[in-house]
Short mmCIF file of C-alpha atoms in Angstrom, two decimals:
data_model
loop_
_atom_site.label_atom_id
_atom_site.label_comp_id
_atom_site.label_asym_id
_atom_site.label_seq_id
_atom_site.Cartn_x
_atom_site.Cartn_y
_atom_site.Cartn_z
CA MET A 1 -17.21 -10.64 52.80
CA GLU A 2 -18.67 -8.90 49.73
CA ASN A 3 -20.45 -5.59 50.30
CA LYS A 4 -24.24 -6.05 50.17
CA LYS A 5 -24.51 -3.11 47.79
CA ASP A 6 -22.28 -4.79 45.22
CA GLY A 7 -24.20 -5.63 42.06
CA LEU A 8 -23.74 -5.99 38.34
CA LEU A 9 -22.36 -2.43 37.93
CA THR A 10 -21.98 -1.17 41.51
CA LYS A 11 -19.26 -1.75 44.07
CA ASN A 12 -19.15 -0.39 47.63
CA GLY A 13 -22.00 1.94 46.73
CA VAL A 14 -20.16 3.42 43.72
CA SER A 15 -21.85 3.19 40.30
CA TYR A 16 -19.62 2.13 37.41
CA LEU A 17 -22.23 2.62 34.67
CA ILE A 18 -20.47 5.50 32.87
CA PRO A 19 -16.98 3.92 33.10
CA PHE A 20 -18.51 0.63 31.90
CA ILE A 21 -19.99 2.31 28.81
CA LEU A 22 -16.73 4.13 27.97
CA ILE A 23 -14.48 1.09 28.47
CA THR A 24 -16.88 -1.10 26.52
CA SER A 25 -16.36 1.19 23.49
CA CYS A 26 -12.70 0.07 23.54
CA PHE A 27 -13.85 -3.56 23.17
CA ALA A 28 -15.43 -2.60 19.83
CA LEU A 29 -12.25 -0.79 18.74
CA TRP A 30 -9.98 -3.79 19.19
CA GLY A 31 -12.64 -6.03 17.65
CA PHE A 32 -12.41 -3.85 14.52
CA ALA A 33 -8.62 -4.26 14.43
CA ASN A 34 -8.79 -8.03 14.88
CA ASP A 35 -11.30 -8.68 12.14
CA ILE A 36 -10.19 -6.26 9.51
CA THR A 37 -6.82 -8.03 9.87
CA ASN A 38 -7.88 -11.69 9.40
CA PRO A 39 -8.89 -11.21 5.72
CA MET A 40 -5.61 -9.36 5.11
CA VAL A 41 -3.75 -12.69 5.14
CA GLU A 42 -5.39 -13.52 1.81
CA ALA A 43 -5.10 -9.90 0.56
CA PHE A 44 -1.37 -9.56 1.29
CA SER A 45 -0.75 -13.01 -0.20
CA ARG A 46 -2.23 -11.77 -3.48
CA ILE A 47 -0.74 -8.27 -3.43
CA PHE A 48 2.81 -9.49 -2.80
CA LYS A 49 2.35 -12.82 -4.71
CA MET A 50 3.12 -14.96 -1.64
CA SER A 51 2.00 -18.36 -0.35
CA VAL A 52 -0.70 -18.68 2.32
CA THR A 53 2.00 -19.63 4.86
CA GLU A 54 3.96 -16.44 4.12
CA GLY A 55 0.75 -14.42 4.37
CA THR A 56 0.17 -15.69 7.92
CA LEU A 57 3.20 -13.63 9.00
CA VAL A 58 0.53 -10.93 9.39
CA GLN A 59 -0.95 -13.04 12.21
CA VAL A 60 2.49 -13.73 13.68
CA ALA A 61 3.22 -9.99 13.90
CA PHE A 62 -0.30 -9.14 15.04
CA TYR A 63 -0.56 -11.63 17.89
CA GLY A 64 3.15 -11.42 18.67
CA GLY A 65 2.53 -7.83 19.79
CA TYR A 66 -0.05 -9.07 22.28
CA PHE A 67 2.45 -11.55 23.69
CA CYS A 68 5.42 -9.20 24.00
CA MET A 69 3.59 -6.27 25.59
CA ALA A 70 1.25 -8.02 28.07
CA PHE A 71 3.56 -8.05 31.11
CA PRO A 72 5.05 -4.59 30.48
CA ALA A 73 1.45 -3.40 30.25
CA ALA A 74 0.60 -5.11 33.56
CA MET A 75 3.55 -3.47 35.31
CA PHE A 76 2.57 -0.09 33.89
CA ILE A 77 -1.03 -0.54 35.07
CA LYS A 78 0.07 -1.76 38.52
CA LYS A 79 2.16 1.37 38.97
CA ARG A 80 -0.41 3.80 37.55
CA SER A 81 -4.04 2.87 36.83
CA TYR A 82 -6.38 1.07 34.48
CA LYS A 83 -7.22 4.40 32.84
CA SER A 84 -3.55 5.12 32.15
CA GLY A 85 -3.18 1.67 30.61
CA ILE A 86 -6.17 2.24 28.35
CA LEU A 87 -4.85 5.64 27.22
CA MET A 88 -1.43 4.15 26.48
CA GLY A 89 -3.11 1.37 24.50
CA LEU A 90 -5.13 3.82 22.42
CA GLY A 91 -2.01 5.87 21.69
CA LEU A 92 0.00 2.87 20.44
CA TYR A 93 -3.01 1.63 18.45
CA ALA A 94 -3.23 5.00 16.64
CA ILE A 95 0.52 5.14 15.98
CA GLY A 96 0.53 1.62 14.52
CA ALA A 97 -2.41 2.47 12.25
CA LEU A 98 -0.70 5.67 11.03
CA LEU A 99 2.46 3.70 10.20
CA PHE A 100 0.55 2.00 7.38
CA PHE A 101 1.17 5.12 5.29
CA PRO A 102 5.01 4.95 5.31
CA ALA A 103 4.73 1.14 4.95
CA LYS A 104 2.75 1.68 1.74
CA LEU A 105 5.40 4.13 0.46
CA SER A 106 8.09 1.47 1.01
CA GLY A 107 6.29 -0.96 -1.34
CA SER A 108 7.45 -3.83 0.88
CA PHE A 109 5.58 -6.38 2.99
CA TYR A 110 7.78 -6.24 6.09
CA PRO A 111 7.11 -2.61 7.15
CA PHE A 112 3.44 -3.59 7.37
CA LEU A 113 4.42 -6.31 9.85
CA CYS A 114 6.16 -3.65 11.99
CA ALA A 115 3.05 -1.46 11.86
CA TYR A 116 0.86 -4.42 12.90
CA PHE A 117 3.23 -5.24 15.76
CA ILE A 118 3.11 -1.68 17.19
CA LEU A 119 -0.66 -1.53 16.71
CA THR A 120 -1.14 -4.73 18.69
CA CYS A 121 1.21 -3.60 21.43
CA GLY A 122 -1.51 -1.00 21.92
CA LEU A 123 -4.23 -3.65 21.84
CA SER A 124 -2.31 -5.61 24.46
CA PHE A 125 -2.39 -2.56 26.76
CA LEU A 126 -6.12 -2.15 26.07
CA GLU A 127 -7.05 -5.76 26.81
CA THR A 128 -4.75 -6.08 29.83
CA SER A 129 -6.42 -2.96 31.27
CA ALA A 130 -10.04 -3.27 30.17
CA ASN A 131 -10.82 -6.93 30.94
CA PRO A 132 -9.86 -6.95 34.65
CA PHE A 133 -11.29 -3.44 35.07
CA ILE A 134 -14.68 -4.68 33.83
CA LEU A 135 -14.43 -7.69 36.16
CA SER A 136 -13.83 -5.37 39.12
CA MET A 137 -16.78 -3.02 38.43
CA GLY A 138 -19.26 -4.91 40.61
CA GLY A 139 -19.92 -8.03 42.63
CA GLU A 140 -17.67 -11.07 42.35
CA GLU A 141 -20.57 -13.43 41.60
CA THR A 142 -21.58 -11.39 38.53
CA ALA A 143 -18.03 -10.83 37.21
CA THR A 144 -18.12 -13.41 34.39
CA ARG A 145 -21.57 -12.25 33.27
CA ARG A 146 -20.40 -8.62 33.34
CA LEU A 147 -17.39 -9.46 31.17
CA ASN A 148 -19.59 -11.40 28.74
CA MET A 149 -21.84 -8.32 28.53
CA ALA A 150 -18.89 -6.03 27.74
CA GLN A 151 -17.39 -8.55 25.34
CA ALA A 152 -20.74 -8.67 23.51
CA PHE A 153 -19.81 -5.31 21.99
CA ASN A 154 -16.45 -6.60 20.78
CA PRO A 155 -17.99 -8.46 17.81
CA LEU A 156 -19.88 -5.31 16.79
CA GLY A 157 -16.46 -3.83 16.07
CA SER A 158 -15.44 -7.14 14.52
CA ILE A 159 -18.31 -7.25 12.05
CA THR A 160 -17.63 -3.60 11.14
CA GLY A 161 -14.03 -4.62 10.40
CA MET A 162 -15.28 -7.49 8.25
CA PHE A 163 -17.62 -5.22 6.27
CA VAL A 164 -14.78 -2.76 5.70
CA ALA A 165 -12.49 -5.62 4.63
CA MET A 166 -15.12 -6.90 2.20
CA TYR A 167 -16.68 -3.75 0.76
CA VAL A 168 -13.90 -1.17 1.11
CA ILE A 169 -10.74 -3.23 0.66
CA GLN A 170 -11.40 -6.53 -1.11
CA ALA A 171 -14.09 -5.10 -3.40
CA ASN A 172 -11.58 -2.58 -4.70
CA LEU A 173 -8.47 -4.78 -4.91
CA SER A 174 -7.51 -6.19 -8.28
CA PRO A 175 -9.01 -9.71 -8.68
CA MET A 176 -5.74 -10.97 -10.19
CA SER A 177 -4.36 -13.99 -8.32
CA ALA A 178 -0.80 -14.27 -7.01
CA THR A 179 0.01 -16.60 -9.92
CA GLU A 180 -1.29 -14.09 -12.49
CA ARG A 181 0.64 -11.27 -10.83
CA ALA A 182 3.82 -13.33 -11.04
CA ASN A 183 3.52 -13.28 -14.84
CA LEU A 184 3.38 -9.46 -15.04
CA SER A 185 6.36 -7.31 -15.95
CA GLN A 186 8.10 -5.70 -12.96
CA ASP A 187 6.71 -2.23 -13.76
CA ALA A 188 3.15 -3.55 -14.22
CA PHE A 189 3.38 -5.56 -10.98
CA GLU A 190 4.65 -2.56 -8.97
CA SER A 191 1.92 -0.29 -10.37
CA LEU A 192 -0.79 -2.81 -9.47
CA ARG A 193 0.75 -3.43 -6.02
CA ASP A 194 0.85 0.30 -5.19
CA GLN A 195 -2.74 0.75 -6.33
CA ASP A 196 -3.90 -2.11 -4.11
CA LEU A 197 -1.89 -0.90 -1.11
CA THR A 198 -3.46 2.56 -1.40
CA THR A 199 -6.86 0.88 -1.13
CA LEU A 200 -5.74 -1.28 1.80
CA ILE A 201 -4.33 1.48 4.05
CA GLY A 202 -7.32 3.87 3.86
CA PRO A 203 -9.40 2.24 6.65
CA TYR A 204 -6.38 2.09 8.96
CA LEU A 205 -5.78 5.83 8.60
CA PHE A 206 -9.48 6.48 9.28
CA ILE A 207 -9.53 4.33 12.44
CA ALA A 208 -6.49 6.26 13.72
CA ALA A 209 -8.63 9.43 13.63
CA VAL A 210 -11.49 7.66 15.47
CA ILE A 211 -9.08 6.46 18.16
CA ALA A 212 -7.80 10.02 18.65
CA VAL A 213 -11.38 11.14 19.46
CA VAL A 214 -11.92 8.26 21.93
CA PHE A 215 -8.53 9.05 23.54
CA LEU A 216 -9.58 12.66 24.19
CA VAL A 217 -12.98 11.68 25.62
CA LEU A 218 -11.36 9.23 28.05
CA TRP A 219 -8.60 11.70 28.93
CA PHE A 220 -11.15 14.24 30.18
CA THR A 221 -13.43 11.70 31.92
CA LYS A 222 -12.91 10.95 35.60
CA ILE A 223 -12.87 7.18 36.15
CA PRO A 224 -12.82 5.85 39.75
CA TYR A 225 -10.22 3.40 40.98
CA THR A 226 -11.24 -0.05 42.15
CA GLN A 227 -10.10 -1.76 45.35
CA THR A 228 -8.12 -4.29 43.33
CA GLN A 229 -5.95 -1.53 41.90
CA VAL A 230 -5.29 0.20 45.17
CA ALA A 231 -4.30 -2.82 47.25
CA ASP A 232 -0.64 -3.86 47.23
CA GLY A 233 0.09 -1.60 44.26
CA GLN A 234 3.83 -1.69 44.94
CA GLU A 235 4.22 -5.46 45.24
CA GLY A 236 6.63 -6.97 42.73
CA ILE A 237 5.89 -9.33 39.88
CA GLY A 238 7.73 -12.25 41.50
CA ALA A 239 5.33 -12.67 44.41
CA SER A 240 2.31 -12.41 42.13
CA MET A 241 3.69 -14.96 39.68
CA LYS A 242 4.41 -17.47 42.46
CA ARG A 243 0.83 -17.27 43.64
CA LEU A 244 -0.56 -17.48 40.11
CA LEU A 245 1.55 -20.51 39.14
CA LYS A 246 0.27 -22.35 42.21
CA ASN A 247 -3.31 -21.65 41.15
CA LYS A 248 -4.28 -24.64 38.97
CA ARG A 249 -7.49 -23.02 37.80
CA TYR A 250 -5.55 -20.01 36.53
CA VAL A 251 -2.83 -22.08 34.82
CA TRP A 252 -5.41 -24.24 33.07
CA SER A 253 -7.23 -21.09 31.98
CA VAL A 254 -4.08 -19.72 30.34
CA VAL A 255 -3.61 -23.00 28.44
CA ALA A 256 -7.27 -23.09 27.38
CA GLN A 257 -7.16 -19.44 26.27
CA PHE A 258 -4.08 -20.15 24.10
CA PHE A 259 -5.96 -22.84 22.20
CA TYR A 260 -9.22 -20.89 22.12
CA VAL A 261 -7.67 -17.78 20.56
CA GLY A 262 -5.83 -20.01 18.10
CA VAL A 263 -9.03 -21.75 17.01
CA GLN A 264 -10.94 -18.46 16.76
CA ILE A 265 -8.32 -16.91 14.49
CA MET A 266 -8.04 -20.05 12.37
CA CYS A 267 -11.80 -20.33 11.86
CA TRP A 268 -12.17 -16.64 11.02
CA THR A 269 -9.07 -16.43 8.83
CA PHE A 270 -9.31 -19.65 6.88
CA ILE A 271 -13.05 -19.57 6.26
CA ILE A 272 -11.97 -17.37 3.33
CA GLN A 273 -9.57 -20.01 1.96
CA TYR A 274 -12.12 -22.75 2.68
CA GLY A 275 -14.97 -20.94 0.93
CA LYS A 276 -12.75 -19.69 -1.89
CA TYR A 277 -11.61 -23.21 -2.72
CA TYR A 278 -15.16 -24.44 -3.34
CA LEU A 279 -16.26 -21.28 -5.14
CA VAL A 280 -13.25 -21.44 -7.51
CA GLU A 281 -14.07 -25.09 -8.13
CA GLN A 282 -17.50 -23.89 -9.28
CA GLY A 283 -15.86 -21.60 -11.85
CA MET A 284 -15.60 -18.27 -9.99
CA ASN A 285 -12.34 -16.26 -10.32
CA GLU A 286 -10.14 -15.89 -7.22
CA GLY A 287 -10.97 -12.24 -6.54
CA ASP A 288 -14.75 -12.73 -6.67
CA ALA A 289 -14.47 -16.00 -4.74
CA ALA A 290 -12.55 -14.21 -1.95
CA LYS A 291 -15.27 -11.53 -1.73
CA GLN A 292 -18.04 -14.15 -1.59
CA ALA A 293 -16.13 -16.13 1.05
CA GLN A 294 -15.84 -12.95 3.11
CA PHE A 295 -19.67 -12.78 3.08
CA PHE A 296 -19.71 -16.17 4.84
CA ASN A 297 -17.18 -14.77 7.31
CA ILE A 298 -19.62 -11.94 8.07
CA CYS A 299 -22.42 -14.51 8.54
CA ALA A 300 -20.16 -16.34 11.00
CA MET A 301 -19.58 -13.10 12.92
CA ALA A 302 -23.32 -12.35 12.93
CA SER A 303 -23.98 -15.74 14.55
CA PHE A 304 -21.18 -14.99 17.02
CA ILE A 305 -22.78 -11.65 18.00
CA ILE A 306 -26.28 -13.10 18.42
CA PHE A 307 -25.09 -15.98 20.58
CA ARG A 308 -22.84 -13.73 22.69
CA PHE A 309 -25.98 -11.92 23.91
CA VAL A 310 -27.90 -15.20 24.22
CA CYS A 311 -25.13 -16.76 26.32
CA THR A 312 -24.84 -13.67 28.53
CA TYR A 313 -28.54 -14.05 29.33
CA LEU A 314 -28.29 -17.82 29.90
CA MET A 315 -25.49 -17.31 32.44
CA LYS A 316 -28.14 -16.04 34.84
CA TYR A 317 -29.36 -19.64 35.03
CA PHE A 318 -26.45 -21.96 34.09
CA GLU A 319 -22.94 -22.40 35.42
CA PRO A 320 -20.37 -20.91 32.96
CA ALA A 321 -18.20 -24.07 32.90
CA LYS A 322 -21.21 -26.24 31.99
CA MET A 323 -22.14 -23.91 29.15
CA LEU A 324 -18.53 -23.97 27.96
CA LEU A 325 -18.61 -27.79 27.89
CA ALA A 326 -21.88 -27.88 25.94
CA PHE A 327 -20.84 -25.34 23.32
CA GLY A 328 -17.35 -26.84 23.00
CA SER A 329 -18.83 -30.28 22.33
CA ILE A 330 -21.16 -28.92 19.63
CA ALA A 331 -18.23 -27.06 18.04
CA LEU A 332 -16.23 -30.29 17.94
CA ILE A 333 -19.03 -32.06 16.02
CA LEU A 334 -19.32 -29.14 13.58
CA VAL A 335 -15.58 -29.14 12.86
CA CYS A 336 -15.85 -32.84 12.02
CA GLY A 337 -18.39 -31.72 9.39
CA VAL A 338 -15.99 -29.04 8.14
CA ILE A 339 -13.36 -31.75 7.58
CA GLY A 340 -15.63 -34.45 6.21
CA PHE A 341 -17.98 -32.58 3.88
CA THR A 342 -16.60 -31.70 0.45
CA ASN A 343 -19.43 -29.37 -0.53
CA GLY A 344 -21.31 -26.35 0.78
CA PHE A 345 -22.38 -28.18 3.96
CA GLY A 346 -18.84 -27.91 5.32
CA LEU A 347 -18.96 -24.14 4.86
CA TYR A 348 -22.27 -23.94 6.74
CA CYS A 349 -20.77 -25.98 9.56
CA LEU A 350 -17.85 -23.54 9.73
CA VAL A 351 -20.25 -20.59 10.00
CA LEU A 352 -22.04 -22.28 12.91
CA VAL A 353 -18.78 -22.93 14.75
CA SER A 354 -18.66 -19.18 15.44
CA ALA A 355 -21.96 -19.37 17.33
CA CYS A 356 -20.37 -21.96 19.62
CA MET A 357 -17.26 -19.82 20.15
CA SER A 358 -19.28 -16.81 21.27
CA LEU A 359 -19.02 -17.39 25.03
CA MET A 360 -15.55 -18.91 25.16
CA PHE A 361 -13.05 -16.05 25.53
CA PRO A 362 -14.79 -14.08 28.31
CA THR A 363 -15.87 -17.25 30.10
CA ILE A 364 -12.34 -18.68 30.22
CA TYR A 365 -11.05 -15.24 31.19
CA GLY A 366 -13.59 -14.83 33.99
CA ILE A 367 -12.95 -18.32 35.38
CA GLY A 368 -9.18 -17.74 35.26
CA LEU A 369 -9.30 -14.46 37.21
CA LYS A 370 -11.86 -15.58 39.77
CA ASP A 371 -10.78 -14.87 43.37
CA ILE A 372 -7.21 -13.78 42.50
CA GLY A 373 -7.68 -10.29 43.99
CA ARG A 374 -4.42 -8.32 44.14
CA ASP A 375 -2.88 -10.43 41.37
CA ALA A 376 -5.52 -9.33 38.84
CA GLU A 377 -3.20 -7.16 36.70
CA PHE A 378 -0.51 -9.82 36.27
CA GLY A 379 -3.14 -12.54 35.96
CA ALA A 380 -4.74 -10.55 33.17
CA ALA A 381 -1.33 -10.19 31.51
CA GLY A 382 -0.83 -13.97 31.48
CA LEU A 383 -4.23 -14.48 29.88
CA ILE A 384 -3.50 -11.80 27.28
CA MET A 385 -0.12 -13.41 26.54
CA SER A 386 -2.02 -16.61 25.75
CA ILE A 387 -3.39 -14.73 22.73
CA LEU A 388 -0.06 -15.90 21.24
CA GLY A 389 -2.12 -18.91 20.15
CA GLY A 390 -3.44 -16.68 17.38
CA SER A 391 0.14 -16.30 16.15
CA VAL A 392 1.44 -19.85 16.59
CA LEU A 393 -1.44 -22.04 15.39
CA PRO A 394 -2.61 -20.41 12.11
CA PRO A 395 0.77 -20.98 10.37
CA LEU A 396 0.49 -24.69 11.26
CA GLN A 397 -2.91 -24.86 9.58
CA ALA A 398 -1.64 -22.85 6.60
CA ALA A 399 1.30 -25.25 6.22
CA ILE A 400 -1.16 -28.16 5.93
CA MET A 401 -3.07 -26.24 3.24
CA ASP A 402 0.13 -25.57 1.29
CA ALA A 403 1.20 -29.21 1.71
CA GLY A 404 -1.53 -30.16 -0.75
CA GLY A 405 0.55 -28.58 -3.51
CA ALA A 406 -0.89 -27.47 -6.83
CA GLU A 407 -3.61 -30.14 -6.65
CA HIS A 408 -4.72 -28.99 -3.16
CA ILE A 409 -5.37 -32.65 -2.23
CA LEU A 410 -4.09 -34.39 0.91
CA PHE A 411 -5.07 -37.88 2.09
CA GLY A 412 -7.80 -37.96 -0.53
CA LEU A 413 -9.47 -34.77 0.74
CA PRO A 414 -8.97 -31.11 -0.18
CA SER A 415 -6.00 -29.92 1.88
CA VAL A 416 -8.08 -26.99 3.19
CA ASN A 417 -10.45 -29.57 4.75
CA VAL A 418 -7.64 -31.61 6.29
CA SER A 419 -6.11 -28.46 7.79
CA PHE A 420 -9.06 -28.15 10.18
CA ILE A 421 -7.64 -31.04 12.19
CA ILE A 422 -5.77 -28.28 14.12
CA PRO A 423 -9.01 -26.50 15.20
CA LEU A 424 -10.46 -29.93 16.05
CA PHE A 425 -7.62 -30.54 18.53
CA CYS A 426 -8.13 -27.06 20.04
CA PHE A 427 -11.76 -27.81 20.85
CA VAL A 428 -10.72 -31.08 22.49
CA VAL A 429 -8.49 -29.04 24.85
CA ILE A 430 -11.36 -26.65 25.62
CA ILE A 431 -13.68 -29.56 26.43
CA ILE A 432 -11.09 -31.08 28.79
CA TYR A 433 -10.66 -27.66 30.44
CA SER A 434 -14.40 -27.15 30.95
CA ARG A 435 -14.76 -30.57 32.56
CA LYS A 436 -11.93 -29.76 34.98
CA MET A 437 -13.50 -26.39 35.87
CA MET A 438 -16.83 -28.09 36.63
CA ARG A 439 -15.05 -30.07 39.34
CA ASN A 440 -13.23 -26.99 40.70
#
């Protein structure tokens, strides 16, 4: 039976307010990393004169790190503590960011992929530690609302990353397209590439310094253990996995999270290609069109932030699964508009999709970890591994875009429109999931 003193930020009479504030700052830090990275698909494609599909290798490396490190992170946390996991995550995050400097010196694309991979191994530690820790900081009945509250600060980091991408990186990159760069002499191309890479790596070196400060603050702050961490700390992964695989709610949550993260990354990455296509059609050059499209990406994130707080409040009155069904259904209708409209209305629909996505990640996460007790660390790892959807699905959408060829037309529509059939399918999965959770 739950302790009567358990509340939103208290458990067994212990207040978790200070730990909640400190751990919530980490949510903003990985939000920054996620959303400074999405626009880099377009930036790297231009800098290294690559196709959109090749540029999405950034996403493969980025979300591949999440996948590969989730279970090692869970085992590390199980043996030590949530705080140790968070410190390890911050350390790897800083190292990955610092590796952008030698990657720039190499003048090659692939060292950047290695840096992204190491950086996101750190993010995997952070998310595997922070999400279940936040869930355990109070009463069970307020866990999903508490995680939505903490996750509300994640998009503040995200929108900062978008502003930096737009006003620090893209505003200072050469507007020359990949095609124009291909016509340069080798010396001219290398000079332009190095100039652009110097602009690109600056924010990553700065965030490494910020992370070092956060690391030191957390190192010297005493953070209490939770009961979930203490119980059965020595039990092996096998027993936990058997219990988790028998839990249908958890398994469905992992599947839903895979498709949710995929659709989030696709909508936030390819809004730039979507907007750029229509802006170029209106006569704008590629560089300026990319900057203007990034403005719409920031508008999408602003709607995401506003609705994250709105949804956190509404969860006091409505069941999370019902809210997930409602917002998923609206998102599905909006994506139909993204596909069908061949003017600015499609872009507005794509901006509004972000408002619908605002509650999805923490809600799926909270439902998935409900009542799993001693399996929380490994359960969290499985849900973080499902972030692989952000690595697997964007290249599929990019391949559809590239399939349109030089004319960018597929089935009578712009190929960038047709490509949003992949996000459409993802929202169908989320709707099915929410209906199942309403019956659970």
